Amino acid sequence: MALPAQLKAIQHHLRTAQEHENRDPVVAYYCRLYSMQTGMKLDSKTPECRKFLVKLMDQLESMKKELSDNESISQEVVGNAHIENYALKMFLYADNEDRAGRFHKNMIKSFYTASLLLDVLSVFGEMSEENIQHRKYARWKATYIHNCLKNGETPQAGPIGMDEDGEADEHGAEGLSDQGLSYGGSFRAGPPSEPYDDQNQSLGPGPAPGIGFTPSAGPPTTNFNNIHIPPGAHAPANTPAAELPPPTAEAVKPVPVPRTMPTVDPSLLNAQQQGGVHLSPEDFTKAQKYCKYAGSALQYEDVGTAVQNLQKALKLLTTGKE
């Protein structure tokens, strides 16, 4: 069923879902959930929009049943970790390529897809300020590099100034055309599993690599509505690393970014359960969630998030309080 014009803002989120249908169903599910929730706000009364959204709801229900044994679907806290880590891993891949001066379609797609997946985090509640900045920077970078390559210019590598008003519209992708970006060939995003520089992988508290921009410097003001993503011209996001362009001998090394680590609560280092603490079944479930959240973070080498959630689990188990 064709996407009604009134719902054009969610077209790229739906395409991202389609790309991940087999590769990562969890990503596909939450992209569609975001699209459905956003679509309801855009237009749920027009007959063609209502029909489209009802069909999308049915698809979500079907996916939820098929994935009922997947904790990322049944437990939102695990799903939140999955989407956030996937998006930030993709962001870091693109950021490392950018800092090394390796400009290509894969990294443009990676920046842009990361921004779309950061949109999706809103289904879990209010987004953190860090992720809002990640999203803004990734979408702006994708547009800036795309426009440079399109105009035959060499982009400036690494964090550079961006216009403070350069944000895309409220729904992120509205106004984007499916007809542009005619570079030819395949258009693949970098994989969240792509290895990256160990000194540049912190996803903990504080600004992520590439977020240290200043509003006043850098290239002329750019508009996010200028970027174009062609339909069906790119592979799923985690295309094998072997298909990515090899580093060139002249490539600049990524700028090392200090690894930020969360402060460990000293009282938890030798934690033992306090006397008189009675844990309810709900407390045990919450503690399990924190541990699973930490485990998911470790899969993506996100030490900061892992430590924070393990501390939450310890505190709950030893004091009965969150």
mmCIF file of C-alpha atoms in Angstrom:
data_model
loop_
_atom_site.group_PDB
_atom_site.id
_atom_site.type_symbol
_atom_site.label_atom_id
_atom_site.label_comp_id
_atom_site.label_asym_id
_atom_site.label_seq_id
_atom_site.Cartn_x
_atom_site.Cartn_y
_atom_site.Cartn_z
ATOM 1 C CA MET A 1 0.000 0.000 0.000
ATOM 2 C CA ALA A 2 1.380 3.398 -1.009
ATOM 3 C CA LEU A 3 2.332 5.849 1.730
ATOM 4 C CA PRO A 4 -0.143 8.789 1.800
ATOM 5 C CA ALA A 5 1.458 12.171 1.143
ATOM 6 C CA GLN A 6 0.368 13.391 4.588
ATOM 7 C CA LEU A 7 2.627 10.746 6.174
ATOM 8 C CA LYS A 8 5.705 11.499 4.074
ATOM 9 C CA ALA A 9 7.676 12.360 7.238
ATOM 10 C CA ILE A 10 7.892 8.667 8.204
ATOM 11 C CA GLN A 11 8.920 7.286 4.798
ATOM 12 C CA HIS A 12 12.609 6.818 5.675
ATOM 13 C CA HIS A 13 11.840 5.227 9.047
ATOM 14 C CA LEU A 14 9.590 2.732 7.267
ATOM 15 C CA ARG A 15 12.290 2.057 4.677
ATOM 16 C CA THR A 16 14.817 1.462 7.475
ATOM 17 C CA ALA A 17 12.369 -1.057 8.947
ATOM 18 C CA GLN A 18 12.108 -2.828 5.604
ATOM 19 C CA GLU A 19 15.898 -2.957 5.261
ATOM 20 C CA HIS A 20 16.169 -4.681 8.642
ATOM 21 C CA GLU A 21 13.259 -7.088 8.177
ATOM 22 C CA ASN A 22 15.507 -10.163 8.154
ATOM 23 C CA ARG A 23 18.798 -8.722 9.405
ATOM 24 C CA ASP A 24 17.504 -7.310 12.713
ATOM 25 C CA PRO A 25 13.751 -7.713 13.330
ATOM 26 C CA VAL A 26 13.979 -5.739 16.590
ATOM 27 C CA VAL A 27 15.132 -2.652 14.690
ATOM 28 C CA ALA A 28 12.397 -3.247 12.100
ATOM 29 C CA TYR A 29 9.730 -3.545 14.827
ATOM 30 C CA TYR A 30 10.624 -0.348 16.657
ATOM 31 C CA CYS A 31 11.034 1.640 13.432
ATOM 32 C CA ARG A 32 7.472 0.669 12.536
ATOM 33 C CA LEU A 33 6.239 1.434 16.055
ATOM 34 C CA TYR A 34 7.778 4.911 15.816
ATOM 35 C CA SER A 35 6.242 5.352 12.354
ATOM 36 C CA MET A 36 2.807 4.336 13.611
ATOM 37 C CA GLN A 37 2.933 6.647 16.637
ATOM 38 C CA THR A 38 4.222 9.554 14.554
ATOM 39 C CA GLY A 39 1.711 8.847 11.791
ATOM 40 C CA MET A 40 -1.151 8.993 14.308
ATOM 41 C CA LYS A 41 -0.030 12.493 15.297
ATOM 42 C CA LEU A 42 0.339 13.597 11.678
ATOM 43 C CA ASP A 43 -3.029 12.453 10.324
ATOM 44 C CA SER A 44 -5.215 9.680 11.693
ATOM 45 C CA LYS A 45 -8.533 10.996 10.313
ATOM 46 C CA THR A 46 -8.096 11.122 6.552
ATOM 47 C CA PRO A 47 -9.458 7.819 5.117
ATOM 48 C CA GLU A 48 -6.277 6.870 3.238
ATOM 49 C CA CYS A 49 -4.098 7.673 6.287
ATOM 50 C CA ARG A 50 -6.362 5.746 8.637
ATOM 51 C CA LYS A 51 -6.323 2.745 6.303
ATOM 52 C CA PHE A 52 -2.521 2.854 6.067
ATOM 53 C CA LEU A 53 -2.072 3.168 9.842
ATOM 54 C CA VAL A 54 -4.499 0.331 10.579
ATOM 55 C CA LYS A 55 -2.520 -1.894 8.238
ATOM 56 C CA LEU A 56 0.687 -0.829 10.004
ATOM 57 C CA MET A 57 -0.881 -1.654 13.394
ATOM 58 C CA ASP A 58 -1.813 -5.121 12.137
ATOM 59 C CA GLN A 59 1.768 -5.627 10.951
ATOM 60 C CA LEU A 60 3.084 -4.590 14.377
ATOM 61 C CA GLU A 61 0.738 -6.991 16.158
ATOM 62 C CA SER A 62 1.868 -9.809 13.896
ATOM 63 C CA MET A 63 5.546 -9.006 14.535
ATOM 64 C CA LYS A 64 4.950 -8.803 18.286
ATOM 65 C CA LYS A 65 3.499 -12.326 18.279
ATOM 66 C CA GLU A 66 6.324 -13.703 16.121
ATOM 67 C CA LEU A 67 8.949 -12.095 18.369
ATOM 68 C CA SER A 68 7.191 -12.751 21.679
ATOM 69 C CA ASP A 69 10.166 -14.741 22.998
ATOM 70 C CA ASN A 70 12.590 -11.904 22.217
ATOM 71 C CA GLU A 71 13.328 -9.871 25.348
ATOM 72 C CA SER A 72 14.020 -6.748 23.288
ATOM 73 C CA ILE A 73 10.337 -6.818 22.307
ATOM 74 C CA SER A 74 8.783 -8.088 25.549
ATOM 75 C CA GLN A 75 10.853 -5.791 27.793
ATOM 76 C CA GLU A 76 11.120 -2.155 26.785
ATOM 77 C CA VAL A 77 14.261 -1.487 28.820
ATOM 78 C CA VAL A 78 16.109 -4.155 26.793
ATOM 79 C CA GLY A 79 14.617 -2.875 23.539
ATOM 80 C CA ASN A 80 15.703 0.652 24.402
ATOM 81 C CA ALA A 81 19.275 -0.564 24.963
ATOM 82 C CA HIS A 82 19.236 -2.495 21.677
ATOM 83 C CA ILE A 83 18.134 0.472 19.546
ATOM 84 C CA GLU A 84 20.332 3.021 21.323
ATOM 85 C CA ASN A 85 23.484 0.915 21.102
ATOM 86 C CA TYR A 86 22.789 0.015 17.469
ATOM 87 C CA ALA A 87 22.320 3.682 16.553
ATOM 88 C CA LEU A 88 25.386 4.910 18.440
ATOM 89 C CA LYS A 89 27.599 2.138 17.076
ATOM 90 C CA MET A 90 26.562 3.192 13.567
ATOM 91 C CA PHE A 91 27.187 6.838 14.480
ATOM 92 C CA LEU A 92 30.697 6.023 15.718
ATOM 93 C CA TYR A 93 31.505 4.062 12.562
ATOM 94 C CA ALA A 94 30.529 7.057 10.411
ATOM 95 C CA ASP A 95 32.296 9.479 12.744
ATOM 96 C CA ASN A 96 35.550 7.510 12.534
ATOM 97 C CA GLU A 97 35.329 7.400 8.732
ATOM 98 C CA ASP A 98 34.691 11.153 8.740
ATOM 99 C CA ARG A 99 37.623 11.928 11.065
ATOM 100 C CA ALA A 100 39.900 9.770 8.909
ATOM 101 C CA GLY A 101 38.886 11.736 5.820
ATOM 102 C CA ARG A 102 37.230 8.731 4.150
ATOM 103 C CA PHE A 103 34.142 10.234 2.519
ATOM 104 C CA HIS A 104 31.830 7.802 0.716
ATOM 105 C CA LYS A 105 28.184 6.862 0.343
ATOM 106 C CA ASN A 106 28.386 4.236 3.088
ATOM 107 C CA MET A 107 29.326 6.730 5.748
ATOM 108 C CA ILE A 108 26.699 9.245 4.578
ATOM 109 C CA LYS A 109 24.088 6.518 4.858
ATOM 110 C CA SER A 110 25.439 5.492 8.273
ATOM 111 C CA PHE A 111 25.188 9.036 9.647
ATOM 112 C CA TYR A 112 21.682 9.428 8.269
ATOM 113 C CA THR A 113 20.413 6.015 9.416
ATOM 114 C CA ALA A 114 21.851 6.661 12.887
ATOM 115 C CA SER A 115 19.808 9.863 13.058
ATOM 116 C CA LEU A 116 16.649 7.982 12.068
ATOM 117 C CA LEU A 117 17.227 5.332 14.742
ATOM 118 C CA LEU A 118 17.802 8.046 17.336
ATOM 119 C CA ASP A 119 14.366 9.392 16.343
ATOM 120 C CA VAL A 120 13.002 5.948 17.174
ATOM 121 C CA LEU A 121 14.249 6.203 20.786
ATOM 122 C CA SER A 122 11.360 8.583 21.478
ATOM 123 C CA VAL A 123 9.007 5.570 21.624
ATOM 124 C CA PHE A 124 10.626 4.720 24.982
ATOM 125 C CA GLY A 125 10.074 8.162 26.487
ATOM 126 C CA GLU A 126 11.921 11.453 26.601
ATOM 127 C CA MET A 127 15.272 11.415 24.815
ATOM 128 C CA SER A 128 18.476 12.399 26.599
ATOM 129 C CA GLU A 129 20.136 15.669 25.642
ATOM 130 C CA GLU A 130 23.192 13.689 24.450
ATOM 131 C CA ASN A 131 21.120 11.656 21.999
ATOM 132 C CA ILE A 132 19.332 14.770 20.765
ATOM 133 C CA GLN A 133 22.745 16.264 19.964
ATOM 134 C CA HIS A 134 23.924 12.995 18.369
ATOM 135 C CA ARG A 135 20.845 13.051 16.136
ATOM 136 C CA LYS A 136 21.251 16.687 15.137
ATOM 137 C CA TYR A 137 24.950 16.305 14.364
ATOM 138 C CA ALA A 138 24.509 13.028 12.425
ATOM 139 C CA ARG A 139 21.742 14.425 10.229
ATOM 140 C CA TRP A 140 23.659 17.628 9.601
ATOM 141 C CA LYS A 141 26.878 15.748 8.793
ATOM 142 C CA ALA A 142 25.064 13.488 6.316
ATOM 143 C CA THR A 143 23.683 16.515 4.515
ATOM 144 C CA TYR A 144 26.935 18.465 4.547
ATOM 145 C CA ILE A 145 29.069 15.602 3.172
ATOM 146 C CA HIS A 146 26.413 14.629 0.622
ATOM 147 C CA ASN A 147 26.242 18.186 -0.698
ATOM 148 C CA CYS A 148 30.041 18.468 -0.879
ATOM 149 C CA LEU A 149 30.368 15.244 -2.892
ATOM 150 C CA LYS A 150 27.459 16.227 -5.102
ATOM 151 C CA ASN A 151 29.130 19.570 -5.870
ATOM 152 C CA GLY A 152 32.568 18.046 -6.417
ATOM 153 C CA GLU A 153 33.971 19.584 -3.236
ATOM 154 C CA THR A 154 36.117 17.923 -0.563
ATOM 155 C CA PRO A 155 34.319 17.912 2.807
ATOM 156 C CA GLN A 156 36.126 19.135 5.897
ATOM 157 C CA ALA A 157 36.921 16.118 8.100
ATOM 158 C CA GLY A 158 35.931 15.751 11.713
ATOM 159 C CA PRO A 159 33.941 17.995 14.031
ATOM 160 C CA ILE A 160 33.381 21.393 12.443
ATOM 161 C CA GLY A 161 30.939 24.210 12.961
ATOM 162 C CA MET A 162 27.291 23.777 12.157
ATOM 163 C CA ASP A 163 24.511 26.280 11.971
ATOM 164 C CA GLU A 164 22.411 26.186 15.126
ATOM 165 C CA ASP A 165 19.245 26.579 13.076
ATOM 166 C CA GLY A 166 20.172 23.863 10.601
ATOM 167 C CA GLU A 167 17.984 21.226 12.266
ATOM 168 C CA ALA A 168 15.585 19.273 10.088
ATOM 169 C CA ASP A 169 11.893 19.655 10.683
ATOM 170 C CA GLU A 170 10.097 18.143 13.665
ATOM 171 C CA HIS A 171 9.672 14.719 12.139
ATOM 172 C CA GLY A 172 13.195 14.509 10.790
ATOM 173 C CA ALA A 173 12.668 13.343 7.233
ATOM 174 C CA GLU A 174 9.807 15.437 5.895
ATOM 175 C CA GLY A 175 10.599 17.089 2.612
ATOM 176 C CA LEU A 176 13.218 14.526 1.613
ATOM 177 C CA SER A 177 13.030 13.292 -1.947
ATOM 178 C CA ASP A 178 13.452 9.703 -3.104
ATOM 179 C CA GLN A 179 14.803 10.789 -6.461
ATOM 180 C CA GLY A 180 18.232 12.212 -5.624
ATOM 181 C CA LEU A 181 21.726 11.018 -4.699
ATOM 182 C CA SER A 182 22.456 9.743 -8.175
ATOM 183 C CA TYR A 183 26.012 8.536 -7.580
ATOM 184 C CA GLY A 184 25.252 5.173 -9.164
ATOM 185 C CA GLY A 185 26.206 1.804 -7.736
ATOM 186 C CA SER A 186 25.101 0.376 -4.416
ATOM 187 C CA PHE A 187 24.566 2.519 -1.362
ATOM 188 C CA ARG A 188 25.326 0.728 1.894
ATOM 189 C CA ALA A 189 25.520 1.866 5.465
ATOM 190 C CA GLY A 190 28.387 0.960 7.711
ATOM 191 C CA PRO A 191 27.656 -1.878 10.132
ATOM 192 C CA PRO A 192 27.148 -1.427 13.869
ATOM 193 C CA SER A 193 29.573 -4.354 14.145
ATOM 194 C CA GLU A 194 32.308 -2.478 12.267
ATOM 195 C CA PRO A 195 35.474 -2.381 14.413
ATOM 196 C CA TYR A 196 36.525 1.091 15.406
ATOM 197 C CA ASP A 197 39.347 2.781 17.249
ATOM 198 C CA ASP A 198 39.407 1.739 20.907
ATOM 199 C CA GLN A 199 40.218 5.244 22.037
ATOM 200 C CA ASN A 200 37.170 6.593 20.280
ATOM 201 C CA GLN A 201 34.408 4.271 21.412
ATOM 202 C CA SER A 202 33.034 5.759 24.608
ATOM 203 C CA LEU A 203 29.256 5.885 24.732
ATOM 204 C CA GLY A 204 29.193 6.854 28.373
ATOM 205 C CA PRO A 205 28.241 10.199 29.927
ATOM 206 C CA GLY A 206 29.454 13.353 28.233
ATOM 207 C CA PRO A 207 29.573 14.349 24.581
ATOM 208 C CA ALA A 208 30.241 11.645 22.051
ATOM 209 C CA PRO A 209 32.922 11.896 19.389
ATOM 210 C CA GLY A 210 31.951 14.489 16.831
ATOM 211 C CA ILE A 211 29.680 16.505 19.123
ATOM 212 C CA GLY A 212 32.214 19.179 20.006
ATOM 213 C CA PHE A 213 31.036 21.631 17.359
ATOM 214 C CA THR A 214 30.603 25.375 17.604
ATOM 215 C CA PRO A 215 27.656 27.159 15.972
ATOM 216 C CA SER A 216 29.738 29.915 14.415
ATOM 217 C CA ALA A 217 32.495 28.088 12.484
ATOM 218 C CA GLY A 218 32.583 25.786 9.484
ATOM 219 C CA PRO A 219 30.871 25.678 6.103
ATOM 220 C CA PRO A 220 27.951 27.812 4.981
ATOM 221 C CA THR A 221 24.530 27.133 6.424
ATOM 222 C CA THR A 222 23.052 23.932 5.080
ATOM 223 C CA ASN A 223 19.506 22.630 5.040
ATOM 224 C CA PHE A 224 18.755 19.018 5.954
ATOM 225 C CA ASN A 225 15.958 18.887 3.398
ATOM 226 C CA ASN A 226 18.571 18.768 0.623
ATOM 227 C CA ILE A 227 19.674 15.193 1.266
ATOM 228 C CA HIS A 228 18.124 12.479 -0.889
ATOM 229 C CA ILE A 229 17.982 8.753 -0.164
ATOM 230 C CA PRO A 230 17.103 6.598 -3.213
ATOM 231 C CA PRO A 231 14.570 3.785 -2.721
ATOM 232 C CA GLY A 232 15.954 0.254 -2.807
ATOM 233 C CA ALA A 233 19.467 1.339 -3.764
ATOM 234 C CA HIS A 234 21.170 0.354 -0.547
ATOM 235 C CA ALA A 235 21.743 -2.853 1.406
ATOM 236 C CA PRO A 236 20.725 -3.426 5.045
ATOM 237 C CA ALA A 237 22.659 -1.334 7.540
ATOM 238 C CA ASN A 238 25.084 -3.993 8.720
ATOM 239 C CA THR A 239 26.601 -4.865 5.372
ATOM 240 C CA PRO A 240 29.812 -6.909 5.898
ATOM 241 C CA ALA A 241 32.832 -4.739 6.513
ATOM 242 C CA ALA A 242 34.613 -6.333 3.546
ATOM 243 C CA GLU A 243 32.359 -4.393 1.187
ATOM 244 C CA LEU A 244 33.419 -1.053 2.612
ATOM 245 C CA PRO A 245 36.114 1.005 0.873
ATOM 246 C CA PRO A 246 39.579 0.197 2.283
ATOM 247 C CA PRO A 247 41.427 2.948 4.185
ATOM 248 C CA THR A 248 43.800 4.956 2.034
ATOM 249 C CA ALA A 249 47.452 5.410 2.919
ATOM 250 C CA GLU A 250 46.910 9.164 3.156
ATOM 251 C CA ALA A 251 43.982 8.858 5.534
ATOM 252 C CA VAL A 252 44.258 10.944 8.664
ATOM 253 C CA LYS A 253 44.173 9.013 11.929
ATOM 254 C CA PRO A 254 40.993 9.537 13.975
ATOM 255 C CA VAL A 255 41.445 12.088 16.730
ATOM 256 C CA PRO A 256 41.637 10.228 20.059
ATOM 257 C CA VAL A 257 38.808 11.117 22.399
ATOM 258 C CA PRO A 258 39.272 10.506 26.136
ATOM 259 C CA ARG A 259 37.165 7.629 27.342
ATOM 260 C CA THR A 260 34.590 8.782 29.841
ATOM 261 C CA MET A 261 33.782 6.378 32.636
ATOM 262 C CA PRO A 262 30.911 6.691 35.118
ATOM 263 C CA THR A 263 31.756 7.203 38.779
ATOM 264 C CA VAL A 264 31.426 3.994 40.769
ATOM 265 C CA ASP A 265 29.487 4.332 44.016
ATOM 266 C CA PRO A 266 32.034 3.287 46.719
ATOM 267 C CA SER A 267 29.244 1.876 48.910
ATOM 268 C CA LEU A 268 28.510 -0.751 46.254
ATOM 269 C CA LEU A 269 32.070 -2.089 45.952
ATOM 270 C CA ASN A 270 31.524 -4.519 48.850
ATOM 271 C CA ALA A 271 27.757 -4.617 48.632
ATOM 272 C CA GLN A 272 25.853 -7.013 50.837
ATOM 273 C CA GLN A 273 22.145 -7.148 51.464
ATOM 274 C CA GLN A 274 21.102 -5.020 54.397
ATOM 275 C CA GLY A 275 19.189 -6.608 57.232
ATOM 276 C CA GLY A 276 15.440 -6.464 57.068
ATOM 277 C CA VAL A 277 15.327 -5.959 53.311
ATOM 278 C CA HIS A 278 12.496 -7.928 51.704
ATOM 279 C CA LEU A 279 12.499 -8.049 47.939
ATOM 280 C CA SER A 280 9.258 -8.494 46.034
ATOM 281 C CA PRO A 281 8.930 -10.462 42.780
ATOM 282 C CA GLU A 282 8.768 -7.078 41.027
ATOM 283 C CA ASP A 283 12.117 -6.098 42.546
ATOM 284 C CA PHE A 284 13.731 -9.261 41.207
ATOM 285 C CA THR A 285 12.241 -8.575 37.773
ATOM 286 C CA LYS A 286 13.613 -5.020 37.815
ATOM 287 C CA ALA A 287 17.058 -6.255 38.850
ATOM 288 C CA GLN A 288 16.992 -8.776 36.012
ATOM 289 C CA LYS A 289 16.130 -5.991 33.578
ATOM 290 C CA TYR A 290 19.070 -3.879 34.751
ATOM 291 C CA CYS A 291 21.422 -6.845 34.346
ATOM 292 C CA LYS A 292 20.080 -7.601 30.868
ATOM 293 C CA TYR A 293 20.399 -3.926 29.942
ATOM 294 C CA ALA A 294 24.028 -4.068 31.091
ATOM 295 C CA GLY A 295 24.613 -7.262 29.117
ATOM 296 C CA SER A 296 23.185 -5.697 25.986
ATOM 297 C CA ALA A 297 25.417 -2.646 26.456
ATOM 298 C CA LEU A 298 28.502 -4.852 26.793
ATOM 299 C CA GLN A 299 27.715 -6.502 23.464
ATOM 300 C CA TYR A 300 28.339 -3.075 21.946
ATOM 301 C CA GLU A 301 31.323 -2.302 24.214
ATOM 302 C CA ASP A 302 29.324 0.432 25.957
ATOM 303 C CA VAL A 303 31.064 0.244 29.338
ATOM 304 C CA GLY A 304 29.411 3.357 30.757
ATOM 305 C CA THR A 305 25.851 2.101 30.335
ATOM 306 C CA ALA A 306 26.827 -1.355 31.593
ATOM 307 C CA VAL A 307 28.357 0.023 34.812
ATOM 308 C CA GLN A 308 25.415 2.321 35.472
ATOM 309 C CA ASN A 309 22.867 -0.464 35.154
ATOM 310 C CA LEU A 310 24.869 -2.951 37.199
ATOM 311 C CA GLN A 311 25.062 -0.346 39.958
ATOM 312 C CA LYS A 312 21.293 0.107 39.802
ATOM 313 C CA ALA A 313 20.809 -3.660 40.115
ATOM 314 C CA LEU A 314 23.199 -3.863 43.098
ATOM 315 C CA LYS A 315 21.517 -0.973 44.880
ATOM 316 C CA LEU A 316 18.073 -2.486 44.399
ATOM 317 C CA LEU A 317 19.174 -5.926 45.583
ATOM 318 C CA THR A 318 21.027 -4.624 48.665
ATOM 319 C CA THR A 319 18.683 -1.864 49.822
ATOM 320 C CA GLY A 320 15.342 -2.697 48.223
ATOM 321 C CA LYS A 321 15.311 0.812 46.772
ATOM 322 C CA GLU A 322 16.067 2.174 43.318
#
